[in-house]
Structure formats: structure tokens, C-alpha cells
Amino acid sequence: LIFKNELLELYQEKNIIDLPLLTQSYQDYVEAEIKLFDSSRLQQLQNYWGKQLVGELPLLNLPMSQSRTVMRSYNGASEVLKIAPQLKDKLQVLAESKNITLPVLLLTAFQVLIYRYTGEEDIIVGLLTELIKSELAGVVGNFTNILPLRVAISDNLTFWELCYQVKEVWENAIAYQDYPFPSLVRQLQPDFNP
């Protein structure tokens, strides 16, 4: 989007415009990520994620309309769901009344849906995050990471108790989001061969 916005701005202006001078580059981001592996922070990250994902990782067996093929195809699809503005506003007010964010409320509802479909009580959902720091604003590159959010669901929990659990897991994961997901996969499954 950064590149598209700057290109549109250049085309729309009759005169030459001054784009902001960048003080950092994507290479600086990559070098900082490499330095992470020589820092004391690495051990903290490995310990945190190791504790969050200890034990056997759950596999969700979602009900399917067709059986799986023997050969993996990696073919997939996406479904777009638009929430009416009035409903979004009501959900926002509800979330605020419970001291949670709308994304936490929606993620909790999604996890309850998965629980109802599968009966699995141990659910991990990947959260895509952006790692853009202010000094990298305007730099083009992939600044995303996946955070596995693991939540234990049971019939004993109320929906709001589960919301607070999701909120806590999410906030803790954000504090440790700088551990690259591919490194986490290697840590958990050293023999993994994609």
C-alpha cells in the first residue's frame, strides 16, 4: 500500500512533490532480526513460546463436505464476511462494556465456533501481526509475523471468562511477537520438512 499510495500521489500532482526521506531500509529490519539471534532476548522468546506451545500440538478435525485427497494440493479458498455497520457498532459497545476490544470479542466467538464444530478443547489460532516500528514507516517490505494463540476451552467457562482468557493470551503474545514464526516452527519441530 505504501508504494501504491506514493505512486498515486506522484501521478495526481502536476508539480514534483517531495516524498519523505527514509532513514531506515528493509535491510536494516532484516539485520535487526538477525541480531536478535545473538541477543539475550532470544532466550526469553524461546522460553515464552516453548511454554505456550508445550506438549502435543492439537490438530483440528473440522467436518468436511468432501474427504481429503491422498496428495496434498495446498488449494484453498477464502470467504469474505461483511458485518453490517449497525451490528459492528453494537458489538463495539458490547466489547467496551466488558473492557475488551472488538477483535478479542470476534476471535473468542470464532474459537467457540471451532470448539462447537470439533469438540476440541485445545485450540490454536494464528494471528497475523505487523511488526512495523515508527522508524520503518514508509519502508516497503514484509513486516508480518504469525502469532499462535493457544486457548483452552471448556463447558465450565462462561463466554466472558473465555474472552478474558483470549485477551490475556493475545496481550502476552504481542509482548513476544518479535520471534519469527519460521524459527518457532523449527524450535518445536526440528525435523520438520515443509
PDB file of N, CA and C in Angstrom, residues 112 115-116 120-121 152-163 165:
ATOM      1  N   VAL A 112     -15.019 -20.274  19.812  1.00  0.00           N
ATOM      2  CA  VAL A 112     -16.183 -21.016  20.300  1.00  0.00           C
ATOM      3  C   VAL A 112     -16.819 -21.786  19.138  1.00  0.00           C
ATOM      4  N   TYR A 115     -14.742 -24.774  18.510  1.00  0.00           N
ATOM      5  CA  TYR A 115     -14.987 -25.725  19.591  1.00  0.00           C
ATOM      6  C   TYR A 115     -16.300 -26.481  19.358  1.00  0.00           C
ATOM      7  N   ARG A 116     -17.327 -25.765  18.971  1.00  0.00           N
ATOM      8  CA  ARG A 116     -18.635 -26.397  18.742  1.00  0.00           C
ATOM      9  C   ARG A 116     -18.592 -27.365  17.558  1.00  0.00           C
ATOM     10  N   GLU A 120     -12.949 -29.980  20.188  1.00  0.00           N
ATOM     11  CA  GLU A 120     -11.579 -29.816  20.692  1.00  0.00           C
ATOM     12  C   GLU A 120     -11.546 -28.715  21.740  1.00  0.00           C
ATOM     13  N   GLU A 121     -10.895 -28.997  22.863  1.00  0.00           N
ATOM     14  CA  GLU A 121     -10.801 -28.007  23.933  1.00  0.00           C
ATOM     15  C   GLU A 121      -9.497 -27.215  23.888  1.00  0.00           C
ATOM     16  N   ALA A 152      -7.486 -22.668  25.963  1.00  0.00           N
ATOM     17  CA  ALA A 152      -8.161 -23.868  26.471  1.00  0.00           C
ATOM     18  C   ALA A 152      -9.626 -23.532  26.710  1.00  0.00           C
ATOM     19  N   ILE A 153     -10.492 -24.245  26.034  1.00  0.00           N
ATOM     20  CA  ILE A 153     -11.931 -24.007  26.129  1.00  0.00           C
ATOM     21  C   ILE A 153     -12.568 -25.186  26.852  1.00  0.00           C
ATOM     22  N   SER A 154     -13.556 -24.879  27.674  1.00  0.00           N
ATOM     23  CA  SER A 154     -14.327 -25.953  28.304  1.00  0.00           C
ATOM     24  C   SER A 154     -15.750 -25.460  28.530  1.00  0.00           C
ATOM     25  N   ASP A 155     -16.639 -26.415  28.757  1.00  0.00           N
ATOM     26  CA  ASP A 155     -18.042 -26.056  29.020  1.00  0.00           C
ATOM     27  C   ASP A 155     -18.204 -25.340  30.346  1.00  0.00           C
ATOM     28  N   ASN A 156     -17.174 -25.410  31.207  1.00  0.00           N
ATOM     29  CA  ASN A 156     -17.255 -24.769  32.521  1.00  0.00           C
ATOM     30  C   ASN A 156     -17.059 -23.258  32.451  1.00  0.00           C
ATOM     31  N   LEU A 157     -16.473 -22.780  31.350  1.00  0.00           N
ATOM     32  CA  LEU A 157     -16.202 -21.349  31.210  1.00  0.00           C
ATOM     33  C   LEU A 157     -17.416 -20.626  30.645  1.00  0.00           C
ATOM     34  N   THR A 158     -17.661 -19.421  31.158  1.00  0.00           N
ATOM     35  CA  THR A 158     -18.658 -18.573  30.506  1.00  0.00           C
ATOM     36  C   THR A 158     -17.991 -17.934  29.298  1.00  0.00           C
ATOM     37  N   PHE A 159     -18.795 -17.383  28.413  1.00  0.00           N
ATOM     38  CA  PHE A 159     -18.240 -16.729  27.236  1.00  0.00           C
ATOM     39  C   PHE A 159     -17.315 -15.587  27.639  1.00  0.00           C
ATOM     40  N   TRP A 160     -17.709 -14.832  28.660  1.00  0.00           N
ATOM     41  CA  TRP A 160     -16.903 -13.674  29.066  1.00  0.00           C
ATOM     42  C   TRP A 160     -15.604 -14.105  29.740  1.00  0.00           C
ATOM     43  N   GLU A 161     -15.626 -15.192  30.490  1.00  0.00           N
ATOM     44  CA  GLU A 161     -14.379 -15.724  31.053  1.00  0.00           C
ATOM     45  C   GLU A 161     -13.427 -16.126  29.940  1.00  0.00           C
ATOM     46  N   LEU A 162     -13.974 -16.735  28.905  1.00  0.00           N
ATOM     47  CA  LEU A 162     -13.148 -17.107  27.754  1.00  0.00           C
ATOM     48  C   LEU A 162     -12.611 -15.856  27.051  1.00  0.00           C
ATOM     49  N   CYS A 163     -13.427 -14.824  26.949  1.00  0.00           N
ATOM     50  CA  CYS A 163     -12.963 -13.554  26.353  1.00  0.00           C
ATOM     51  C   CYS A 163     -11.759 -13.002  27.110  1.00  0.00           C
ATOM     52  N   GLN A 165      -9.672 -14.685  28.926  1.00  0.00           N
ATOM     53  CA  GLN A 165      -8.533 -15.574  28.677  1.00  0.00           C
ATOM     54  C   GLN A 165      -7.901 -15.247  27.314  1.00  0.00           C
TER      55      GLN A 165
END
